[in-house]
């Protein structure tokens, strides 16, 4: 672990800063003044029920949606200033979605899905490209058999591992995971959460971890922001928010979480 990791969370320029983000659709306010801060190598959960504005917030941060107002900066540089520089922007923030099947090309073998990203972003080819593909797959617990597979012959968990490897291929500073484990069985969820925790510890990538499920945030996140109706109603360290929630909505969310019997360790295969 680098010495910097021991410093208090919010000293210096944050890695990611979202200031007063707003998004309206016609007269409807989907996101209503959301500000979020993520430190280098940190992990922030954004939690709230369906329709609370989590995905819209994530898409604005990733640059997939233009905010009605507000701004997003990475290492103090406003994302809008990078508008003409798509590769550079993509290299800062990557996103993993709930359904990896929809973001993978059905006719493309796993190694080509990852290889094309490497060819574009790192201009790798030949042996170097094959070695980096193998390294990325190894990082997500996949091997040569899966590398030659098409998405349809993989399990849901394996597909999500491919999506994570593909996102990590550009060495992003921030990985946004939007309900990335929501469609998986509980035991597979546990494996993916364990994998994500390990990847962050080794690589120092920061997570914006979006979920409707407050029960899973303690396994991957340091901090949490609770959203309701387009606003953040509570935020703080995960331990504090889970053990002593201050907002009634957070308490209601916590009460709706079923107790689960697994730990990240037991999730290991
Ligand atoms: P969450 O991810 O928390 O479920 P979303 O950010 O997807 O919430 O949606 C927040 C609100 O904004 C919802 O009421 C949704 O219907 C609305 N919304 C999202 N995208 C659009 C859009 N493109 N046009 C109109 N309304 C939208
Ligand atoms: Mg959503």
PDB file of C-alpha atoms and ligand atoms in Angstrom:
ATOM      1  CA  UNK A   1       0.000   0.000   0.000  1.00  0.00           C
ATOM      2  CA  UNK A   2       1.323   3.461  -0.861  1.00  0.00           C
ATOM      3  CA  UNK A   3       2.008   5.912   1.982  1.00  0.00           C
ATOM      4  CA  UNK A   4      -0.694   8.174   0.511  1.00  0.00           C
ATOM      5  CA  UNK A   5      -3.332   5.567   1.323  1.00  0.00           C
ATOM      6  CA  UNK A   6      -2.768   6.209   5.033  1.00  0.00           C
ATOM      7  CA  UNK A   7      -3.629   9.877   4.785  1.00  0.00           C
ATOM      8  CA  UNK A   8      -7.001  11.194   5.921  1.00  0.00           C
ATOM      9  CA  UNK A   9      -9.539  10.746   3.103  1.00  0.00           C
ATOM     10  CA  UNK A  10     -10.184  14.253   1.881  1.00  0.00           C
ATOM     11  CA  UNK A  11      -6.873  16.078   1.957  1.00  0.00           C
ATOM     12  CA  UNK A  12      -5.755  17.764  -1.257  1.00  0.00           C
ATOM     13  CA  UNK A  13      -7.584  17.702  -4.576  1.00  0.00           C
ATOM     14  CA  UNK A  14     -10.109  14.854  -4.744  1.00  0.00           C
ATOM     15  CA  UNK A  15      -9.795  12.460  -7.660  1.00  0.00           C
ATOM     16  CA  UNK A  16     -13.400  12.961  -8.678  1.00  0.00           C
ATOM     17  CA  UNK A  17     -15.626  15.850  -7.809  1.00  0.00           C
ATOM     18  CA  UNK A  18     -19.229  16.301  -8.892  1.00  0.00           C
ATOM     19  CA  UNK A  19     -20.605  19.728  -8.037  1.00  0.00           C
ATOM     20  CA  UNK A  20     -24.300  20.481  -7.817  1.00  0.00           C
ATOM     21  CA  UNK A  21     -25.337  18.201 -10.688  1.00  0.00           C
ATOM     22  CA  UNK A  22     -28.841  18.714 -11.997  1.00  0.00           C
ATOM     23  CA  UNK A  23     -30.754  16.949 -14.725  1.00  0.00           C
ATOM     24  CA  UNK A  24     -34.238  17.758 -15.866  1.00  0.00           C
ATOM     25  CA  UNK A  25     -36.315  15.981 -18.485  1.00  0.00           C
ATOM     26  CA  UNK A  26     -38.951  18.463 -19.603  1.00  0.00           C
ATOM     27  CA  UNK A  27     -40.407  19.678 -16.320  1.00  0.00           C
ATOM     28  CA  UNK A  28     -39.297  16.590 -14.401  1.00  0.00           C
ATOM     29  CA  UNK A  29     -36.272  16.913 -12.122  1.00  0.00           C
ATOM     30  CA  UNK A  30     -34.409  13.586 -12.163  1.00  0.00           C
ATOM     31  CA  UNK A  31     -31.279  14.825 -10.337  1.00  0.00           C
ATOM     32  CA  UNK A  32     -31.583  17.838  -8.096  1.00  0.00           C
ATOM     33  CA  UNK A  33     -28.266  19.298  -6.975  1.00  0.00           C
ATOM     34  CA  UNK A  34     -26.065  16.267  -6.284  1.00  0.00           C
ATOM     35  CA  UNK A  35     -22.474  16.795  -5.146  1.00  0.00           C
ATOM     36  CA  UNK A  36     -20.131  13.845  -4.648  1.00  0.00           C
ATOM     37  CA  UNK A  37     -16.452  13.523  -3.840  1.00  0.00           C
ATOM     38  CA  UNK A  38     -14.251  10.502  -4.394  1.00  0.00           C
ATOM     39  CA  UNK A  39     -10.640  10.308  -3.262  1.00  0.00           C
ATOM     40  CA  UNK A  40      -7.889   8.576  -5.219  1.00  0.00           C
ATOM     41  CA  UNK A  41      -8.288   4.841  -4.665  1.00  0.00           C
ATOM     42  CA  UNK A  42     -11.456   5.388  -2.643  1.00  0.00           C
ATOM     43  CA  UNK A  43     -14.805   3.681  -2.921  1.00  0.00           C
ATOM     44  CA  UNK A  44     -18.077   5.544  -2.661  1.00  0.00           C
ATOM     45  CA  UNK A  45     -21.454   3.843  -2.715  1.00  0.00           C
ATOM     46  CA  UNK A  46     -24.482   5.668  -4.084  1.00  0.00           C
ATOM     47  CA  UNK A  47     -27.556   3.971  -2.689  1.00  0.00           C
ATOM     48  CA  UNK A  48     -31.251   4.593  -3.197  1.00  0.00           C
ATOM     49  CA  UNK A  49     -34.408   2.954  -4.409  1.00  0.00           C
ATOM     50  CA  UNK A  50     -35.291   2.649  -8.098  1.00  0.00           C
ATOM     51  CA  UNK A  51     -35.966   6.048  -9.675  1.00  0.00           C
ATOM     52  CA  UNK A  52     -33.936   8.042  -7.132  1.00  0.00           C
ATOM     53  CA  UNK A  53     -31.595   9.360  -9.845  1.00  0.00           C
ATOM     54  CA  UNK A  54     -28.549   7.127  -9.353  1.00  0.00           C
ATOM     55  CA  UNK A  55     -28.052   6.084 -12.979  1.00  0.00           C
ATOM     56  CA  UNK A  56     -28.641   9.599 -14.274  1.00  0.00           C
ATOM     57  CA  UNK A  57     -26.020  10.885 -11.846  1.00  0.00           C
ATOM     58  CA  UNK A  58     -23.589   8.144 -12.911  1.00  0.00           C
ATOM     59  CA  UNK A  59     -24.139   8.842 -16.594  1.00  0.00           C
ATOM     60  CA  UNK A  60     -23.482  12.541 -16.107  1.00  0.00           C
ATOM     61  CA  UNK A  61     -20.271  11.750 -14.239  1.00  0.00           C
ATOM     62  CA  UNK A  62     -19.189   9.325 -16.982  1.00  0.00           C
ATOM     63  CA  UNK A  63     -19.963  11.920 -19.651  1.00  0.00           C
ATOM     64  CA  UNK A  64     -22.727   9.856 -21.247  1.00  0.00           C
ATOM     65  CA  UNK A  65     -25.345  12.440 -20.335  1.00  0.00           C
ATOM     66  CA  UNK A  66     -24.965  16.208 -20.350  1.00  0.00           C
ATOM     67  CA  UNK A  67     -25.918  17.832 -17.035  1.00  0.00           C
ATOM     68  CA  UNK A  68     -28.594  20.518 -17.144  1.00  0.00           C
ATOM     69  CA  UNK A  69     -26.256  22.308 -14.754  1.00  0.00           C
ATOM     70  CA  UNK A  70     -23.342  21.514 -12.471  1.00  0.00           C
ATOM     71  CA  UNK A  71     -19.910  20.183 -13.269  1.00  0.00           C
ATOM     72  CA  UNK A  72     -17.668  17.166 -12.964  1.00  0.00           C
ATOM     73  CA  UNK A  73     -13.916  17.312 -12.540  1.00  0.00           C
ATOM     74  CA  UNK A  74     -11.202  14.685 -12.363  1.00  0.00           C
ATOM     75  CA  UNK A  75      -7.997  15.657 -10.533  1.00  0.00           C
ATOM     76  CA  UNK A  76      -9.190  19.254 -10.581  1.00  0.00           C
ATOM     77  CA  UNK A  77      -9.730  19.363 -14.372  1.00  0.00           C
ATOM     78  CA  UNK A  78     -13.306  19.921 -15.513  1.00  0.00           C
ATOM     79  CA  UNK A  79     -14.485  17.101 -17.741  1.00  0.00           C
ATOM     80  CA  UNK A  80     -16.037  19.560 -20.183  1.00  0.00           C
ATOM     81  CA  UNK A  81     -12.497  20.787 -20.958  1.00  0.00           C
ATOM     82  CA  UNK A  82     -11.719  17.306 -22.269  1.00  0.00           C
ATOM     83  CA  UNK A  83     -14.763  17.193 -24.518  1.00  0.00           C
ATOM     84  CA  UNK A  84     -12.750  16.933 -27.721  1.00  0.00           C
ATOM     85  CA  UNK A  85     -10.492  14.249 -26.293  1.00  0.00           C
ATOM     86  CA  UNK A  86     -12.592  11.106 -26.163  1.00  0.00           C
ATOM     87  CA  UNK A  87      -9.788   8.622 -25.540  1.00  0.00           C
ATOM     88  CA  UNK A  88      -8.410  10.650 -22.666  1.00  0.00           C
ATOM     89  CA  UNK A  89     -11.876  11.001 -21.133  1.00  0.00           C
ATOM     90  CA  UNK A  90     -12.547   7.278 -21.486  1.00  0.00           C
ATOM     91  CA  UNK A  91      -9.202   6.610 -19.847  1.00  0.00           C
ATOM     92  CA  UNK A  92     -10.272   8.524 -16.755  1.00  0.00           C
ATOM     93  CA  UNK A  93     -13.679   7.010 -16.078  1.00  0.00           C
ATOM     94  CA  UNK A  94     -15.122   3.668 -17.167  1.00  0.00           C
ATOM     95  CA  UNK A  95     -18.540   2.250 -16.467  1.00  0.00           C
ATOM     96  CA  UNK A  96     -19.837  -1.287 -15.886  1.00  0.00           C
ATOM     97  CA  UNK A  97     -23.567  -1.876 -16.223  1.00  0.00           C
ATOM     98  CA  UNK A  98     -26.062  -4.296 -14.739  1.00  0.00           C
ATOM     99  CA  UNK A  99     -26.383  -6.399 -17.867  1.00  0.00           C
ATOM    100  CA  UNK A 100     -22.997  -7.206 -19.408  1.00  0.00           C
ATOM    101  CA  UNK A 101     -24.666  -9.188 -22.182  1.00  0.00           C
ATOM    102  CA  UNK A 102     -26.048  -5.995 -23.686  1.00  0.00           C
ATOM    103  CA  UNK A 103     -22.656  -4.263 -23.659  1.00  0.00           C
ATOM    104  CA  UNK A 104     -20.755  -7.203 -25.200  1.00  0.00           C
ATOM    105  CA  UNK A 105     -20.808  -7.986 -28.905  1.00  0.00           C
ATOM    106  CA  UNK A 106     -22.411 -11.418 -29.208  1.00  0.00           C
ATOM    107  CA  UNK A 107     -20.192 -12.463 -32.133  1.00  0.00           C
ATOM    108  CA  UNK A 108     -16.954 -11.383 -30.530  1.00  0.00           C
ATOM    109  CA  UNK A 109     -14.724 -13.753 -28.559  1.00  0.00           C
ATOM    110  CA  UNK A 110     -13.693 -12.552 -25.123  1.00  0.00           C
ATOM    111  CA  UNK A 111     -10.064 -12.035 -26.110  1.00  0.00           C
ATOM    112  CA  UNK A 112     -11.088  -9.857 -29.056  1.00  0.00           C
ATOM    113  CA  UNK A 113     -13.526  -7.822 -26.946  1.00  0.00           C
ATOM    114  CA  UNK A 114     -10.644  -6.912 -24.647  1.00  0.00           C
ATOM    115  CA  UNK A 115      -8.037  -6.807 -27.403  1.00  0.00           C
ATOM    116  CA  UNK A 116      -9.865  -4.140 -29.385  1.00  0.00           C
ATOM    117  CA  UNK A 117      -9.849  -1.816 -26.373  1.00  0.00           C
ATOM    118  CA  UNK A 118      -6.113  -2.363 -25.904  1.00  0.00           C
ATOM    119  CA  UNK A 119      -5.389  -1.794 -29.586  1.00  0.00           C
ATOM    120  CA  UNK A 120      -7.238   1.521 -29.432  1.00  0.00           C
ATOM    121  CA  UNK A 121      -6.077   2.874 -26.086  1.00  0.00           C
ATOM    122  CA  UNK A 122      -2.599   1.413 -25.715  1.00  0.00           C
ATOM    123  CA  UNK A 123      -1.806   0.714 -29.367  1.00  0.00           C
ATOM    124  CA  UNK A 124      -0.760  -2.794 -28.442  1.00  0.00           C
ATOM    125  CA  UNK A 125      -0.500  -5.610 -30.974  1.00  0.00           C
ATOM    126  CA  UNK A 126       0.885  -9.139 -31.351  1.00  0.00           C
ATOM    127  CA  UNK A 127       2.584 -10.727 -28.358  1.00  0.00           C
ATOM    128  CA  UNK A 128       2.298  -7.665 -26.133  1.00  0.00           C
ATOM    129  CA  UNK A 129      -1.435  -7.487 -26.768  1.00  0.00           C
ATOM    130  CA  UNK A 130      -1.953 -11.194 -26.077  1.00  0.00           C
ATOM    131  CA  UNK A 131       0.051 -10.934 -22.862  1.00  0.00           C
ATOM    132  CA  UNK A 132      -1.959  -7.960 -21.628  1.00  0.00           C
ATOM    133  CA  UNK A 133      -5.269  -9.708 -22.473  1.00  0.00           C
ATOM    134  CA  UNK A 134      -4.130 -12.723 -20.450  1.00  0.00           C
ATOM    135  CA  UNK A 135      -3.076 -10.475 -17.577  1.00  0.00           C
ATOM    136  CA  UNK A 136      -6.447  -8.685 -17.542  1.00  0.00           C
ATOM    137  CA  UNK A 137      -8.383 -11.960 -17.661  1.00  0.00           C
ATOM    138  CA  UNK A 138      -6.246 -13.343 -14.859  1.00  0.00           C
ATOM    139  CA  UNK A 139      -7.010 -10.232 -12.827  1.00  0.00           C
ATOM    140  CA  UNK A 140     -10.723 -11.070 -12.997  1.00  0.00           C
ATOM    141  CA  UNK A 141     -10.249 -14.795 -12.446  1.00  0.00           C
ATOM    142  CA  UNK A 142     -10.716 -16.011 -16.024  1.00  0.00           C
ATOM    143  CA  UNK A 143      -8.388 -18.143 -18.113  1.00  0.00           C
ATOM    144  CA  UNK A 144      -7.577 -19.147 -21.692  1.00  0.00           C
ATOM    145  CA  UNK A 145     -10.728 -21.251 -22.114  1.00  0.00           C
ATOM    146  CA  UNK A 146     -12.950 -18.279 -21.419  1.00  0.00           C
ATOM    147  CA  UNK A 147     -10.754 -16.062 -23.585  1.00  0.00           C
ATOM    148  CA  UNK A 148     -11.746 -18.112 -26.633  1.00  0.00           C
ATOM    149  CA  UNK A 149     -15.427 -18.215 -25.705  1.00  0.00           C
ATOM    150  CA  UNK A 150     -18.325 -16.195 -27.045  1.00  0.00           C
ATOM    151  CA  UNK A 151     -20.424 -14.309 -24.466  1.00  0.00           C
ATOM    152  CA  UNK A 152     -23.365 -16.726 -24.806  1.00  0.00           C
ATOM    153  CA  UNK A 153     -21.360 -19.669 -23.507  1.00  0.00           C
ATOM    154  CA  UNK A 154     -20.352 -17.828 -20.335  1.00  0.00           C
ATOM    155  CA  UNK A 155     -22.300 -17.614 -17.090  1.00  0.00           C
ATOM    156  CA  UNK A 156     -23.695 -14.281 -15.883  1.00  0.00           C
ATOM    157  CA  UNK A 157     -20.868 -13.931 -13.383  1.00  0.00           C
ATOM    158  CA  UNK A 158     -18.224 -14.716 -16.017  1.00  0.00           C
ATOM    159  CA  UNK A 159     -19.743 -12.163 -18.395  1.00  0.00           C
ATOM    160  CA  UNK A 160     -19.608  -9.544 -15.680  1.00  0.00           C
ATOM    161  CA  UNK A 161     -15.951 -10.466 -15.110  1.00  0.00           C
ATOM    162  CA  UNK A 162     -15.318  -9.856 -18.823  1.00  0.00           C
ATOM    163  CA  UNK A 163     -17.062  -6.472 -18.619  1.00  0.00           C
ATOM    164  CA  UNK A 164     -14.876  -5.552 -15.630  1.00  0.00           C
ATOM    165  CA  UNK A 165     -11.700  -6.676 -17.443  1.00  0.00           C
ATOM    166  CA  UNK A 166     -12.696  -4.644 -20.491  1.00  0.00           C
ATOM    167  CA  UNK A 167     -13.284  -1.563 -18.354  1.00  0.00           C
ATOM    168  CA  UNK A 168      -9.946  -2.027 -16.575  1.00  0.00           C
ATOM    169  CA  UNK A 169      -8.113  -2.423 -19.896  1.00  0.00           C
ATOM    170  CA  UNK A 170      -7.773   1.346 -20.267  1.00  0.00           C
ATOM    171  CA  UNK A 171      -6.402   1.677 -16.710  1.00  0.00           C
ATOM    172  CA  UNK A 172      -9.145   4.076 -15.597  1.00  0.00           C
ATOM    173  CA  UNK A 173      -8.783   6.178 -12.455  1.00  0.00           C
ATOM    174  CA  UNK A 174     -12.472   5.651 -11.655  1.00  0.00           C
ATOM    175  CA  UNK A 175     -14.674   2.647 -12.297  1.00  0.00           C
ATOM    176  CA  UNK A 176     -18.406   3.297 -12.057  1.00  0.00           C
ATOM    177  CA  UNK A 177     -20.330   0.118 -11.311  1.00  0.00           C
ATOM    178  CA  UNK A 178     -24.051   0.679 -11.875  1.00  0.00           C
ATOM    179  CA  UNK A 179     -26.000  -2.192 -10.276  1.00  0.00           C
ATOM    180  CA  UNK A 180     -23.175  -4.380 -11.548  1.00  0.00           C
ATOM    181  CA  UNK A 181     -24.067  -7.335  -9.335  1.00  0.00           C
ATOM    182  CA  UNK A 182     -27.834  -6.769  -9.161  1.00  0.00           C
ATOM    183  CA  UNK A 183     -28.716  -9.463 -11.696  1.00  0.00           C
ATOM    184  CA  UNK A 184     -26.478 -12.143 -10.164  1.00  0.00           C
ATOM    185  CA  UNK A 185     -27.287 -14.891  -7.656  1.00  0.00           C
ATOM    186  CA  UNK A 186     -26.260 -14.076  -4.103  1.00  0.00           C
ATOM    187  CA  UNK A 187     -23.293 -16.475  -4.113  1.00  0.00           C
ATOM    188  CA  UNK A 188     -22.018 -15.089  -7.431  1.00  0.00           C
ATOM    189  CA  UNK A 189     -22.576 -11.555  -6.139  1.00  0.00           C
ATOM    190  CA  UNK A 190     -20.304 -12.389  -3.228  1.00  0.00           C
ATOM    191  CA  UNK A 191     -17.589 -13.631  -5.596  1.00  0.00           C
ATOM    192  CA  UNK A 192     -17.733 -10.505  -7.728  1.00  0.00           C
ATOM    193  CA  UNK A 193     -17.688  -8.214  -4.673  1.00  0.00           C
ATOM    194  CA  UNK A 194     -14.637 -10.069  -3.351  1.00  0.00           C
ATOM    195  CA  UNK A 195     -13.006  -9.724  -6.757  1.00  0.00           C
ATOM    196  CA  UNK A 196     -13.727  -5.980  -6.846  1.00  0.00           C
ATOM    197  CA  UNK A 197     -12.317  -5.440  -3.362  1.00  0.00           C
ATOM    198  CA  UNK A 198      -9.118  -7.250  -4.385  1.00  0.00           C
ATOM    199  CA  UNK A 199      -8.745  -5.318  -7.630  1.00  0.00           C
ATOM    200  CA  UNK A 200      -9.058  -1.998  -5.812  1.00  0.00           C
ATOM    201  CA  UNK A 201      -6.523  -3.032  -3.166  1.00  0.00           C
ATOM    202  CA  UNK A 202      -3.996  -4.066  -5.826  1.00  0.00           C
ATOM    203  CA  UNK A 203      -4.523  -1.446  -8.525  1.00  0.00           C
ATOM    204  CA  UNK A 204      -5.663   1.630  -6.586  1.00  0.00           C
ATOM    205  CA  UNK A 205      -8.592   2.235  -8.966  1.00  0.00           C
ATOM    206  CA  UNK A 206     -11.432   4.158  -7.299  1.00  0.00           C
ATOM    207  CA  UNK A 207     -15.039   2.950  -7.358  1.00  0.00           C
ATOM    208  CA  UNK A 208     -18.335   4.725  -7.628  1.00  0.00           C
ATOM    209  CA  UNK A 209     -20.525   1.810  -6.649  1.00  0.00           C
ATOM    210  CA  UNK A 210     -24.173   2.310  -7.476  1.00  0.00           C
ATOM    211  CA  UNK A 211     -26.755   0.022  -5.952  1.00  0.00           C
ATOM    212  CA  UNK A 212     -30.293  -0.135  -4.632  1.00  0.00           C
ATOM    213  CA  UNK A 213     -29.040  -2.691  -2.094  1.00  0.00           C
ATOM    214  CA  UNK A 214     -27.614  -1.131   1.048  1.00  0.00           C
ATOM    215  CA  UNK A 215     -26.756  -4.598   2.307  1.00  0.00           C
ATOM    216  CA  UNK A 216     -23.800  -5.074  -0.052  1.00  0.00           C
ATOM    217  CA  UNK A 217     -22.000  -1.737   0.273  1.00  0.00           C
ATOM    218  CA  UNK A 218     -19.929  -2.597   3.330  1.00  0.00           C
ATOM    219  CA  UNK A 219     -18.029  -5.209   1.345  1.00  0.00           C
ATOM    220  CA  UNK A 220     -16.654  -2.824  -1.260  1.00  0.00           C
ATOM    221  CA  UNK A 221     -17.135   0.761  -0.068  1.00  0.00           C
ATOM    222  CA  UNK A 222     -15.617   3.161   2.446  1.00  0.00           C
ATOM    223  CA  UNK A 223     -18.231   5.872   2.134  1.00  0.00           C
ATOM    224  CA  UNK A 224     -21.858   6.027   1.134  1.00  0.00           C
ATOM    225  CA  UNK A 225     -24.257   8.654  -0.186  1.00  0.00           C
ATOM    226  CA  UNK A 226     -27.967   7.884   0.127  1.00  0.00           C
ATOM    227  CA  UNK A 227     -30.151   9.296  -2.656  1.00  0.00           C
ATOM    228  CA  UNK A 228     -33.863   9.916  -2.654  1.00  0.00           C
ATOM    229  CA  UNK A 229     -35.899  11.823  -5.220  1.00  0.00           C
ATOM    230  CA  UNK A 230     -32.814  13.141  -7.022  1.00  0.00           C
ATOM    231  CA  UNK A 231     -31.073  14.403  -3.880  1.00  0.00           C
ATOM    232  CA  UNK A 232     -28.497  13.114  -1.430  1.00  0.00           C
ATOM    233  CA  UNK A 233     -30.280  12.817   1.920  1.00  0.00           C
ATOM    234  CA  UNK A 234     -27.421  11.348   3.950  1.00  0.00           C
ATOM    235  CA  UNK A 235     -23.728  10.657   3.512  1.00  0.00           C
ATOM    236  CA  UNK A 236     -20.813   9.423   5.560  1.00  0.00           C
ATOM    237  CA  UNK A 237     -18.493   6.497   6.229  1.00  0.00           C
ATOM    238  CA  UNK A 238     -20.222   3.172   5.553  1.00  0.00           C
ATOM    239  CA  UNK A 239     -19.674   1.926   9.104  1.00  0.00           C
ATOM    240  CA  UNK A 240     -21.340   4.982  10.618  1.00  0.00           C
ATOM    241  CA  UNK A 241     -24.253   5.164   8.179  1.00  0.00           C
ATOM    242  CA  UNK A 242     -25.039   1.456   8.551  1.00  0.00           C
ATOM    243  CA  UNK A 243     -24.684   1.365  12.332  1.00  0.00           C
ATOM    244  CA  UNK A 244     -26.223   4.763  13.160  1.00  0.00           C
ATOM    245  CA  UNK A 245     -28.289   6.053  10.233  1.00  0.00           C
ATOM    246  CA  UNK A 246     -29.479   9.619  10.769  1.00  0.00           C
ATOM    247  CA  UNK A 247     -32.089  10.036   8.046  1.00  0.00           C
ATOM    248  CA  UNK A 248     -35.418   8.164   8.366  1.00  0.00           C
ATOM    249  CA  UNK A 249     -35.121   7.126   4.708  1.00  0.00           C
ATOM    250  CA  UNK A 250     -31.742   5.480   5.366  1.00  0.00           C
ATOM    251  CA  UNK A 251     -33.271   3.665   8.330  1.00  0.00           C
ATOM    252  CA  UNK A 252     -36.134   2.460   6.143  1.00  0.00           C
ATOM    253  CA  UNK A 253     -33.667   1.231   3.507  1.00  0.00           C
ATOM    254  CA  UNK A 254     -31.683  -0.602   6.175  1.00  0.00           C
ATOM    255  CA  UNK A 255     -34.792  -2.233   7.588  1.00  0.00           C
ATOM    256  CA  UNK A 256     -35.595  -3.602   4.150  1.00  0.00           C
ATOM    257  CA  UNK A 257     -32.199  -5.307   3.814  1.00  0.00           C
ATOM    258  CA  UNK A 258     -32.367  -9.044   4.439  1.00  0.00           C
ATOM    259  CA  UNK A 259     -29.587 -10.306   6.687  1.00  0.00           C
ATOM    260  CA  UNK A 260     -27.161 -12.324   4.659  1.00  0.00           C
ATOM    261  CA  UNK A 261     -24.827 -14.933   5.976  1.00  0.00           C
ATOM    262  CA  UNK A 262     -21.813 -14.484   3.791  1.00  0.00           C
ATOM    263  CA  UNK A 263     -18.576 -12.601   4.166  1.00  0.00           C
ATOM    264  CA  UNK A 264     -16.137 -11.658   1.406  1.00  0.00           C
ATOM    265  CA  UNK A 265     -13.834 -14.469   2.578  1.00  0.00           C
ATOM    266  CA  UNK A 266     -16.475 -17.110   2.293  1.00  0.00           C
ATOM    267  CA  UNK A 267     -17.339 -15.807  -1.152  1.00  0.00           C
ATOM    268  CA  UNK A 268     -13.954 -16.937  -2.443  1.00  0.00           C
ATOM    269  CA  UNK A 269     -13.913 -19.882  -4.809  1.00  0.00           C
TER     270      UNK A 269
HETATM  271  P1  LIG B   1     -32.210   5.048 -10.645  1.00  0.00           P
HETATM  272  O1  LIG B   1     -30.984   4.670 -11.380  1.00  0.00           O
HETATM  273  O2  LIG B   1     -31.942   5.518  -9.246  1.00  0.00           O
HETATM  274  O3  LIG B   1     -33.248   3.977 -10.667  1.00  0.00           O
HETATM  275  P2  LIG B   1     -32.618   6.927 -12.802  1.00  0.00           P
HETATM  276  O4  LIG B   1     -31.497   7.888 -12.738  1.00  0.00           O
HETATM  277  O5  LIG B   1     -32.555   5.863 -13.828  1.00  0.00           O
HETATM  278  O6  LIG B   1     -32.873   6.315 -11.352  1.00  0.00           O
HETATM  279  O7  LIG B   1     -33.975   7.736 -13.037  1.00  0.00           O
HETATM  280  C1  LIG B   1     -34.358   8.823 -12.213  1.00  0.00           C
HETATM  281  C2  LIG B   1     -35.657   9.376 -12.723  1.00  0.00           C
HETATM  282  O8  LIG B   1     -35.447  10.018 -13.970  1.00  0.00           O
HETATM  283  C3  LIG B   1     -36.713   8.323 -12.958  1.00  0.00           C
HETATM  284  O9  LIG B   1     -37.960   8.838 -12.583  1.00  0.00           O
HETATM  285  C4  LIG B   1     -36.649   8.086 -14.450  1.00  0.00           C
HETATM  286  O10 LIG B   1     -37.896   7.666 -14.942  1.00  0.00           O
HETATM  287  C5  LIG B   1     -36.273   9.466 -14.971  1.00  0.00           C
HETATM  288  N1  LIG B   1     -35.511   9.397 -16.219  1.00  0.00           N
HETATM  289  C6  LIG B   1     -34.305   8.816 -16.377  1.00  0.00           C
HETATM  290  N2  LIG B   1     -33.868   8.937 -17.647  1.00  0.00           N
HETATM  291  C7  LIG B   1     -34.846   9.621 -18.318  1.00  0.00           C
HETATM  292  C8  LIG B   1     -35.015  10.061 -19.672  1.00  0.00           C
HETATM  293  N3  LIG B   1     -34.074   9.829 -20.598  1.00  0.00           N
HETATM  294  N4  LIG B   1     -36.145  10.726 -19.968  1.00  0.00           N
HETATM  295  C9  LIG B   1     -37.082  10.961 -19.037  1.00  0.00           C
HETATM  296  N5  LIG B   1     -37.002  10.578 -17.753  1.00  0.00           N
HETATM  297  C10 LIG B   1     -35.900   9.911 -17.392  1.00  0.00           C
HETATM  298 MG1  LIG B   2     -30.401   2.826 -12.202  1.00  0.00          MG
END
